[in-house]
Coordinates of N, CA and C in Angstrom, one line a residue:
M208 N -2.9 12.4 -16.8 CA -2.9 11.0 -16.3 C -4.1 10.2 -16.9
K209 N -3.7 9.0 -17.2 CA -4.8 8.1 -17.8 C -5.7 7.7 -16.7
N210 N -7.0 7.5 -17.1 CA -8.0 6.9 -16.2 C -8.1 5.4 -16.5
L211 N -7.6 4.6 -15.5 CA -7.6 3.2 -15.7 C -8.9 2.7 -14.9
L212 N -9.5 1.7 -15.6 CA -10.7 1.1 -15.0 C -10.2 -0.1 -14.2
L213 N -10.2 -0.1 -12.9 CA -9.7 -1.2 -12.1 C -10.9 -1.7 -11.3
T214 N -10.9 -3.1 -11.2 CA -11.9 -3.7 -10.4 C -11.5 -3.7 -8.9
A215 N -12.3 -4.1 -8.0 CA -11.9 -4.2 -6.6 C -10.8 -5.2 -6.4
A216 N -10.9 -6.3 -7.2 CA -9.9 -7.3 -7.2 C -8.5 -6.8 -7.6
D217 N -8.5 -5.9 -8.6 CA -7.3 -5.3 -9.0 C -6.7 -4.4 -8.0
I218 N -7.5 -3.6 -7.3 CA -7.1 -2.8 -6.2 C -6.5 -3.7 -5.1
E219 N -7.2 -4.7 -4.7 CA -6.8 -5.6 -3.7 C -5.4 -6.2 -4.1
R220 N -5.2 -6.6 -5.3 CA -4.0 -7.2 -5.7 C -2.8 -6.2 -5.6
L221 N -3.1 -5.0 -6.1 CA -2.1 -4.0 -6.0 C -1.8 -3.7 -4.4
A222 N -2.8 -3.7 -3.6 CA -2.6 -3.4 -2.2 C -1.8 -4.5 -1.6
T223 N -2.0 -5.7 -2.0 CA -1.2 -6.8 -1.4 C 0.2 -6.7 -1.8
K224 N 0.5 -6.3 -3.0 CA 1.9 -6.1 -3.5 C 2.5 -5.0 -2.7
V225 N 1.8 -3.9 -2.5 CA 2.4 -2.7 -1.8 C 2.7 -3.1 -0.3
S226 N 1.7 -3.8 0.4 CA 1.9 -4.2 1.8 C 3.0 -5.2 1.9
S227 N 3.1 -6.1 1.0 CA 4.2 -7.1 1.1 C 5.6 -6.4 1.0
E228 N 5.7 -5.4 0.0 CA 6.9 -4.7 -0.1 C 7.3 -3.9 1.1
V229 N 6.3 -3.2 1.6 CA 6.5 -2.3 2.8 C 6.8 -3.2 4.0
M230 N 6.2 -4.3 4.2 CA 6.5 -5.1 5.4 C 7.9 -5.7 5.4
R231 N 8.5 -5.7 4.2 CA 9.9 -6.2 4.2 C 10.8 -5.2 5.0
Y232 N 10.4 -4.0 5.1 CA 11.2 -3.0 5.9 C 10.8 -2.9 7.4
E233 N 9.9 -3.8 7.8 CA 9.5 -3.9 9.2 C 9.1 -2.6 9.8
P234 N 8.1 -1.9 9.3 CA 7.7 -0.6 9.9 C 7.3 -0.8 11.4
R235 N 7.6 0.1 12.2 CA 7.5 0.0 13.7 C 6.1 0.5 14.1
N236 N 5.4 1.3 13.3 CA 4.1 1.7 13.7 C 3.3 2.1 12.4
M237 N 2.1 2.5 12.6 CA 1.2 2.7 11.5 C 1.6 3.9 10.7
T238 N 2.3 4.9 11.3 CA 2.8 6.1 10.6 C 3.8 5.7 9.6
E239 N 4.8 4.9 10.0 CA 5.8 4.3 9.1 C 5.2 3.5 8.0
A240 N 4.2 2.7 8.3 CA 3.6 1.8 7.4 C 2.9 2.7 6.3
R241 N 2.2 3.7 6.7 CA 1.4 4.6 5.8 C 2.4 5.4 4.9
A242 N 3.5 5.8 5.5 CA 4.6 6.6 4.7 C 5.1 5.6 3.7
G243 N 5.5 4.4 4.1 CA 6.1 3.5 3.2 C 5.2 3.1 2.1
A244 N 3.9 2.9 2.4 CA 2.9 2.5 1.4 C 2.7 3.7 0.4
G245 N 2.7 4.9 0.9 CA 2.6 6.1 0.0 C 3.8 6.2 -0.9
A246 N 5.0 6.0 -0.4 CA 6.2 6.1 -1.1 C 6.3 5.1 -2.2
F247 N 5.9 3.8 -1.8 CA 6.0 2.7 -2.8 C 5.0 2.9 -3.9
A248 N 3.8 3.2 -3.5 CA 2.7 3.4 -4.5 C 3.1 4.6 -5.4
G249 N 3.6 5.7 -4.9 CA 3.9 6.8 -5.8 C 5.1 6.5 -6.7
E250 N 6.0 5.7 -6.3 CA 7.2 5.4 -7.1 C 6.9 4.3 -8.1
F251 N 6.2 3.2 -7.7 CA 6.0 2.1 -8.6 C 4.6 2.0 -9.3
L252 N 3.7 2.9 -8.9 CA 2.4 2.8 -9.5 C 2.0 4.3 -10.0
P253 N 2.9 4.9 -10.8 CA 2.7 6.3 -11.2 C 1.5 6.4 -12.2
E254 N 1.1 5.3 -12.8 CA 0.0 5.5 -13.8 C -1.4 5.6 -13.1
L255 N -1.4 5.3 -11.9 CA -2.7 5.4 -11.1 C -3.1 6.9 -10.9
D256 N -4.4 7.2 -11.0 CA -4.8 8.5 -10.6 C -4.8 8.6 -9.1
E257 N -4.9 9.8 -8.5 CA -4.7 10.0 -7.1 C -5.8 9.3 -6.3
V258 N -7.0 9.3 -6.8 CA -8.1 8.5 -6.0 C -7.8 7.1 -5.9
T259 N -7.4 6.5 -7.1 CA -7.1 5.0 -7.0 C -5.9 4.7 -6.2
R260 N -4.9 5.6 -6.3 CA -3.7 5.3 -5.5 C -4.0 5.4 -4.0
S261 N -4.8 6.3 -3.6 CA -5.3 6.5 -2.3 C -6.0 5.3 -1.8
R262 N -6.8 4.7 -2.6 CA -7.6 3.5 -2.3 C -6.6 2.3 -2.1
V263 N -5.6 2.2 -3.0 CA -4.6 1.1 -2.8 C -3.9 1.2 -1.5
I264 N -3.5 2.5 -1.3 CA -2.7 2.8 0.0 C -3.5 2.4 1.2
A265 N -4.8 2.8 1.2 CA -5.6 2.6 2.3 C -5.9 1.1 2.6
R266 N -6.0 0.3 1.5 CA -6.1 -1.1 1.6 C -4.9 -1.8 2.1
A267 N -3.7 -1.3 1.6 CA -2.5 -1.8 2.1 C -2.2 -1.6 3.6
V268 N -2.5 -0.4 4.0 CA -2.3 0.0 5.4 C -3.2 -0.8 6.3
G269 N -4.5 -0.9 5.8 CA -5.4 -1.8 6.6 C -5.0 -3.2 6.7
A270 N -4.3 -3.8 5.7 CA -3.8 -5.1 5.7 C -2.7 -5.2 6.7
M271 N -1.9 -4.2 6.8 CA -0.7 -4.2 7.6 C -1.0 -4.0 9.1
R272 N -2.1 -3.4 9.4 CA -2.4 -3.0 10.8 C -2.3 -4.2 11.7
P273 N -3.0 -5.3 11.4 CA -2.9 -6.4 12.5 C -1.5 -6.9 12.7
L274 N -0.7 -6.9 11.6 CA 0.7 -7.4 11.7 C 1.5 -6.5 12.6
I275 N 1.3 -5.2 12.4 CA 2.1 -4.2 13.1 C 1.7 -4.2 14.6
E276 N 0.3 -4.2 14.8 CA -0.1 -4.1 16.2 C 0.2 -5.4 17.0
L277 N 0.2 -6.5 16.3 CA 0.4 -7.8 16.9 C 1.9 -8.0 17.3
H278 N 2.8 -7.4 16.5 CA 4.3 -7.5 16.8 C 4.9 -6.2 16.8
P279 N 4.6 -5.4 17.8 CA 5.3 -4.1 17.8 C 6.9 -4.3 18.1
V280 N 7.6 -3.4 17.6 CA 9.1 -3.4 17.7 C 9.5 -2.6 18.9

């Protein structure tokens, strides 16, 4: 795997993309949101190393938390 040098802004941009894609499927809770973010990041961001992918997922899940807790299904 390549080591990509990403800035915090790059990670934030990727996390925004991941969270917006996952929210299209209206996760009902944080477990579904985390699973969706992991699946999306693994499928569409395969060039990222595991640490960077984990950071993107964590940021995406953190961004989704208020939306999911505010509007539970």
